[in-house]
Short mmCIF file of C-alpha atoms in Angstrom, two decimals:
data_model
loop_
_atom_site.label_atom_id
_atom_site.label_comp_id
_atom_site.label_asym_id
_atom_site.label_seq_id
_atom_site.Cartn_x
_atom_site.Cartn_y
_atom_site.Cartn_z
CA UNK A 1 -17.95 -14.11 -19.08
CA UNK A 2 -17.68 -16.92 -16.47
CA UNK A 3 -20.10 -17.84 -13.50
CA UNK A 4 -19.19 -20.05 -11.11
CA UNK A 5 -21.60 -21.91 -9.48
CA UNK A 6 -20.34 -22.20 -5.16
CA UNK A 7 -21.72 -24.85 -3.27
CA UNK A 8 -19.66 -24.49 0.12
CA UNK A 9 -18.29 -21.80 2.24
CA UNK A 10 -14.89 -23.15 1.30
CA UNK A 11 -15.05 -22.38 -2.23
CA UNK A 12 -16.76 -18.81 -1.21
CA UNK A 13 -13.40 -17.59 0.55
CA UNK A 14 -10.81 -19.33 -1.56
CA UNK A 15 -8.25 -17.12 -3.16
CA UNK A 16 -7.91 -18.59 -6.60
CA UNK A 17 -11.44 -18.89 -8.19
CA UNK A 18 -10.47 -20.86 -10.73
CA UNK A 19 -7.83 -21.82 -12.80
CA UNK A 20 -7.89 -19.07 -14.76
CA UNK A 21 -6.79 -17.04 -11.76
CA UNK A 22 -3.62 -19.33 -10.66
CA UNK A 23 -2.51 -19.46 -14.41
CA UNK A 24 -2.76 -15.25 -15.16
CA UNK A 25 -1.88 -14.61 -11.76
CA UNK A 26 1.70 -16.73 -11.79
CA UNK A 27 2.30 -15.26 -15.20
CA UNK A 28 2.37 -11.80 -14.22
CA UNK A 29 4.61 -13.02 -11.09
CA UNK A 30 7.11 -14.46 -13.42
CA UNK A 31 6.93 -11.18 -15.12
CA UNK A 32 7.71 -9.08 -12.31
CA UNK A 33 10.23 -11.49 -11.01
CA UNK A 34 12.13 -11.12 -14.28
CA UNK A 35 11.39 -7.20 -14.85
CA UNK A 36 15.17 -6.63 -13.90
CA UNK A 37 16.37 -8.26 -17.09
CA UNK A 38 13.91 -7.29 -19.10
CA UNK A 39 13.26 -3.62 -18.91
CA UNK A 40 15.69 -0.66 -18.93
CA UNK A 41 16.69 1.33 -15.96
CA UNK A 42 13.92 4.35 -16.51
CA UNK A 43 10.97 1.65 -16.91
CA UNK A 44 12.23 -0.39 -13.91
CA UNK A 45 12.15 2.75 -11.60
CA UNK A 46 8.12 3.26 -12.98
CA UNK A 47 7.53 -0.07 -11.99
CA UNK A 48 8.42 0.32 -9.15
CA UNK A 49 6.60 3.07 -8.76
CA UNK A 50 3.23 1.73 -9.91
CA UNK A 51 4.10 -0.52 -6.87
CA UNK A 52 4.06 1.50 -4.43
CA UNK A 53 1.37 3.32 -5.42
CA UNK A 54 -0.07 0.22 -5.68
CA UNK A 55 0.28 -0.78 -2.11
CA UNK A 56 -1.29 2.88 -1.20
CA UNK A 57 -4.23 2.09 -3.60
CA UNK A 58 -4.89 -1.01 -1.59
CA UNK A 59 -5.73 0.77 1.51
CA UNK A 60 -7.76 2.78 -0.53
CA UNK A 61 -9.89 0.42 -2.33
CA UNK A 62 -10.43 -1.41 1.19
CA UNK A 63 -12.36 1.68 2.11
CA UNK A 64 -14.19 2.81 -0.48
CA UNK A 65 -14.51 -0.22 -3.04
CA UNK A 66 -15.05 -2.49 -0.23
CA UNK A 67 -17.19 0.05 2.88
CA UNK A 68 -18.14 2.50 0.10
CA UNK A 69 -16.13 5.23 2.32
CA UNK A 70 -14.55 8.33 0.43
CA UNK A 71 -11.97 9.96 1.13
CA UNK A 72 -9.39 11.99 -0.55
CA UNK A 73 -6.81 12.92 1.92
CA UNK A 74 -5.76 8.88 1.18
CA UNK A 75 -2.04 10.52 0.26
CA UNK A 76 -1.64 12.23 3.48
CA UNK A 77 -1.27 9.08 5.33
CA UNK A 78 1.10 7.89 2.72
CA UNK A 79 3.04 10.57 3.28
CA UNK A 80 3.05 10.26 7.22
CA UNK A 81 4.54 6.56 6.59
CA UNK A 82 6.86 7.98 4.05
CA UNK A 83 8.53 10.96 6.47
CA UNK A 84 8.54 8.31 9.44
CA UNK A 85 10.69 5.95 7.93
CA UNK A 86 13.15 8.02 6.16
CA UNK A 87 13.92 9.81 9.65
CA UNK A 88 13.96 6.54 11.70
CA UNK A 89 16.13 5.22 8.74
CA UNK A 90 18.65 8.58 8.82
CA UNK A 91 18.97 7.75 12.41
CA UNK A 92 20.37 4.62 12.36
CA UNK A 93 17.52 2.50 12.98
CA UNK A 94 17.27 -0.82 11.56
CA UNK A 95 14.72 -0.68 8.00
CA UNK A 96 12.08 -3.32 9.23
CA UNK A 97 11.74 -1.76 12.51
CA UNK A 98 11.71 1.60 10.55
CA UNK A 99 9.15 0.45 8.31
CA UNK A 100 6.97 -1.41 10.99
CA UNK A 101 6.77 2.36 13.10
CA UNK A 102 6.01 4.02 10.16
CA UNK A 103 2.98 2.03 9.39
CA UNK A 104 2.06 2.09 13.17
CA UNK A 105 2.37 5.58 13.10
CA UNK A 106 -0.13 5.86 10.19
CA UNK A 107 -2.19 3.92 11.47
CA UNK A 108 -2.72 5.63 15.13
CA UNK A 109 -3.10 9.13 12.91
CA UNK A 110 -5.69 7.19 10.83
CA UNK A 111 -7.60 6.56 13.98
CA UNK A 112 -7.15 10.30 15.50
CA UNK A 113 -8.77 11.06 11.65
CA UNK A 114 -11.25 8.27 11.77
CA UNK A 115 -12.83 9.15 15.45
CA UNK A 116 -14.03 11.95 14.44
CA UNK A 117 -14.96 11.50 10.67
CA UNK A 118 -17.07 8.56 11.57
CA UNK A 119 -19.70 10.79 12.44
CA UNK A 120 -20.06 12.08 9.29
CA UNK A 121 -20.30 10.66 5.96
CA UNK A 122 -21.25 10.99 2.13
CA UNK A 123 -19.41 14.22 0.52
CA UNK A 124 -19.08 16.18 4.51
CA UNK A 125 -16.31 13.00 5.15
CA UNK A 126 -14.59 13.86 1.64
CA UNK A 127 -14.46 17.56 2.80
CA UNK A 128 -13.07 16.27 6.30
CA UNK A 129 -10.28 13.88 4.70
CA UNK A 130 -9.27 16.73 1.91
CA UNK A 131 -8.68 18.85 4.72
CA UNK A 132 -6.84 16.63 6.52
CA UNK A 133 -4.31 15.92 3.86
CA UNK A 134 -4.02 20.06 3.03
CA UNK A 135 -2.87 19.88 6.84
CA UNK A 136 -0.46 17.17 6.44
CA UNK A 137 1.07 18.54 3.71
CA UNK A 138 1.69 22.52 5.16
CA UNK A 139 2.97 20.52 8.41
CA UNK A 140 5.40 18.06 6.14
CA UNK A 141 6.24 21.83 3.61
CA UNK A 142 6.96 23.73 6.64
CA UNK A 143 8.64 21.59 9.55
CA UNK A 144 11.76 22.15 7.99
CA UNK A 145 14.01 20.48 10.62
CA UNK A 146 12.62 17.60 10.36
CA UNK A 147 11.35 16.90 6.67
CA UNK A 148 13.70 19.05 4.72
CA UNK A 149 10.09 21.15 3.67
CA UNK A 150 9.96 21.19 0.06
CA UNK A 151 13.60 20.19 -0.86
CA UNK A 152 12.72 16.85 0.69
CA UNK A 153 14.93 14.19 2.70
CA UNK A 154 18.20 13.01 1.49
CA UNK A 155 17.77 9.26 2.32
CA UNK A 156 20.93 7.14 2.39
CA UNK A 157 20.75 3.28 1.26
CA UNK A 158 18.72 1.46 3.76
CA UNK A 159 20.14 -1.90 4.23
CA UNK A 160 18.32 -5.39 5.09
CA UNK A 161 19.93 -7.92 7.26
CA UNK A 162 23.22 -6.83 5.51
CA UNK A 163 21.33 -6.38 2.13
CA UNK A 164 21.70 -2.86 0.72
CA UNK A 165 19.28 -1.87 -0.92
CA UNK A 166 21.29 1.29 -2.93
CA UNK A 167 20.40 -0.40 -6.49
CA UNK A 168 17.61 -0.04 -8.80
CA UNK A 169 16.64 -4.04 -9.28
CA UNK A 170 17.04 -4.45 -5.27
CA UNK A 171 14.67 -1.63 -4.10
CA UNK A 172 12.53 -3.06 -6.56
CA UNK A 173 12.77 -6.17 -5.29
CA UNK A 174 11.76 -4.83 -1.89
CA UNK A 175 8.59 -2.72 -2.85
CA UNK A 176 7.12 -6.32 -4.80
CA UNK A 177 7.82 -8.24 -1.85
CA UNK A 178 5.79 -5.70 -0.01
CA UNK A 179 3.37 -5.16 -2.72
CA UNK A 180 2.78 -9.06 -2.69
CA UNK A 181 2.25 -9.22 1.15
CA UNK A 182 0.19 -6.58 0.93
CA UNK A 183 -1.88 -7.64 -1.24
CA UNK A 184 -2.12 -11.05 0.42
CA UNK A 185 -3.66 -9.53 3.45
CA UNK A 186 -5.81 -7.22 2.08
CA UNK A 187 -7.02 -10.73 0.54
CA UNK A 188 -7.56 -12.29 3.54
CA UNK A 189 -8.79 -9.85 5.22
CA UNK A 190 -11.72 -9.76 2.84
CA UNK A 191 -12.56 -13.36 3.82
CA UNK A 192 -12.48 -13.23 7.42
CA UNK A 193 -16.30 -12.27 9.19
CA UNK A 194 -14.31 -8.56 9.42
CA UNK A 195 -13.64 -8.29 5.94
CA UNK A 196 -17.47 -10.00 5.11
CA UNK A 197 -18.70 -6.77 7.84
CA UNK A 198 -17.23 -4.55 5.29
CA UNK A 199 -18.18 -6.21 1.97
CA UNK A 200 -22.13 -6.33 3.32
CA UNK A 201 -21.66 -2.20 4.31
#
């Protein structure tokens, strides 16, 4: 087990700890940047998936690894993102402005969710978020003209600044890029005096 010993704020916030860090974390970046031609079609698609559950996990640990929040209606906001951009993407509009509503979008429900929930807390805000997801999904299940219910969406390729993004290794691509930035801000985040507000909750 390691201890470091900090003696400035600067070393407090930085985002490798030590060199142990840089070295693991660029090896597993190699990894990922070379999954393509390493791994077969089926794994590559469960990569891919890990990532974006991934990037929905990070919102999640925010809140309750980080405020010591629970909630369990998490997926129902994922899935508000999710429906948003495939119909802004079936209607022609460009992916990143697509993807940049659908997270606005999310965020605005998460704060018609979280104006009311912050008055309660403890195992009453689980029971408020769990019924806010059963919600989201009998809306998503039975708005049929707009989210296909339960056969789902037919989403054509979305392309990229000319990219299409049709292929297995290119989506891919995509969701780590967007798994990395993620991640990045979540990370700085935490060391900002917000992120500090939420570590000391």
């Amino acid at each position: 087990m390691r201890f470091i010993f900090k003696t400035d704020y600067a070393q407090d916030i930085r985002l490798a700890k030590h060199g142990g860090h840089v070295f693991w974390y660029s090896a597993l970046m190699l990894l990922l940047l070379a999954a393509p031609w390493l791994f077969a079609e089926y794994w590559l698609a469960q990569l891919t998936f890990v990532l974006i559950y991934g990037i929905a996990g990070l919102g999640l640990m925010l809140l309750a690894g980080y405020t010591g929040q629970f909630s369990i209606g998490h997926a129902a906001f994922l899935g508000v993102g999710a429906y948003t951009e495939a119909v802004l993407t079936n209607m022609g509009w460009p992916f990143p402005l697509a993807m940049v509503s659908a997270a606005l979008l999310s965020a605005a429900v998460g704060v018609i969710v979280g104006l009311p929930a912050m008055r309660v807390k403890g195992i009453y805000l689980a029971i408020a978020t769990l019924s806010f997801g059963f919600i989201v999904e009998e809306v998503l299940a039975r708005w049929e003209s707009v989210t296909g219910g339960n056969s789902g969406i037919q989403l054509k390729a979305p392309e990229l600044f000319g990219w299409s993004l049709g292929s297995g290794p290119s989506f891919y691509f995509l969701c780590l890029f967007i798994a990395v930035l993620a991640t990045l801000a979540i990370l700085n985040l935490l060391r900002s005096s917000t992120g500090r507000a939420f570590v000391a909750i």
